[in-house]
DNA sequence: CGCCAGGGCCATA
DNA sequence: TATGGCCATGGC
């Protein structure tokens, strides 16, 4: 990965160190968190997941009445939609007997297409589940990533898939590296690349265009 | 009080 | 392909 994209990775890695995601106990908890965190602060997701008191399983969600499920996840916001999303995503998982290894034996592109067919699972949620729950080498693009490449002098493309392909074509497919890079982009984004650019002290200061959204 | 967070769906052009 | 409205809570 000898290109200017790797310079971003190197700069962030030197500054922040070896960050890792995803804070979850089981693959299924990753899936749930991926839904609950949609346009939502992670602190709110933690409150919602905490409501389950260490009993967060596909079987429980499957049998829980919709209203009860909504009560539990309310702190994460958008609870009416997300309760539906959790239901259908859980159905999908159960259609594989909740067998992660069985899913991992399928082609990445196939699983990705299936996830995108689940109502409530878009590009980022699908990639988050693929990478963090199933450990497929797929890169997760998010709002911070899009923002970074709008401001950085690299033509990574305009759409989600374009930016994703741009990165994946320049950085070898590696679960650990993709995990770390995404975590670094988000950490940096929280400090320096929100809607308002806060470039002071940013490890990319000087090479970034500093343009605004 | 307003802004915004680790999006996605849907209608519209 | 690309906007815009909508969904909802909690931290700051």
Short mmCIF file of C-alpha atoms in Angstrom, two decimals, chain A residues 4 6 23 58 73 77 88 95 103 124 184 193 201:
data_model
loop_
_atom_site.label_atom_id
_atom_site.label_comp_id
_atom_site.label_asym_id
_atom_site.label_seq_id
_atom_site.Cartn_x
_atom_site.Cartn_y
_atom_site.Cartn_z
CA UNK A 4 -1.07 8.65 -0.67
CA UNK A 6 -1.52 4.92 3.10
CA UNK A 23 -17.30 -3.14 21.60
CA UNK A 58 -31.81 -13.81 18.53
CA UNK A 73 -34.35 0.15 22.64
CA UNK A 77 -33.85 6.75 19.17
CA UNK A 88 -36.16 -8.80 10.14
CA UNK A 95 -32.45 -18.55 8.65
CA UNK A 103 -22.19 -17.64 6.93
CA UNK A 124 -22.71 0.99 6.16
CA UNK A 184 -8.80 5.69 13.24
CA UNK A 193 -13.73 16.29 11.08
CA UNK A 201 -3.90 19.75 16.07
#
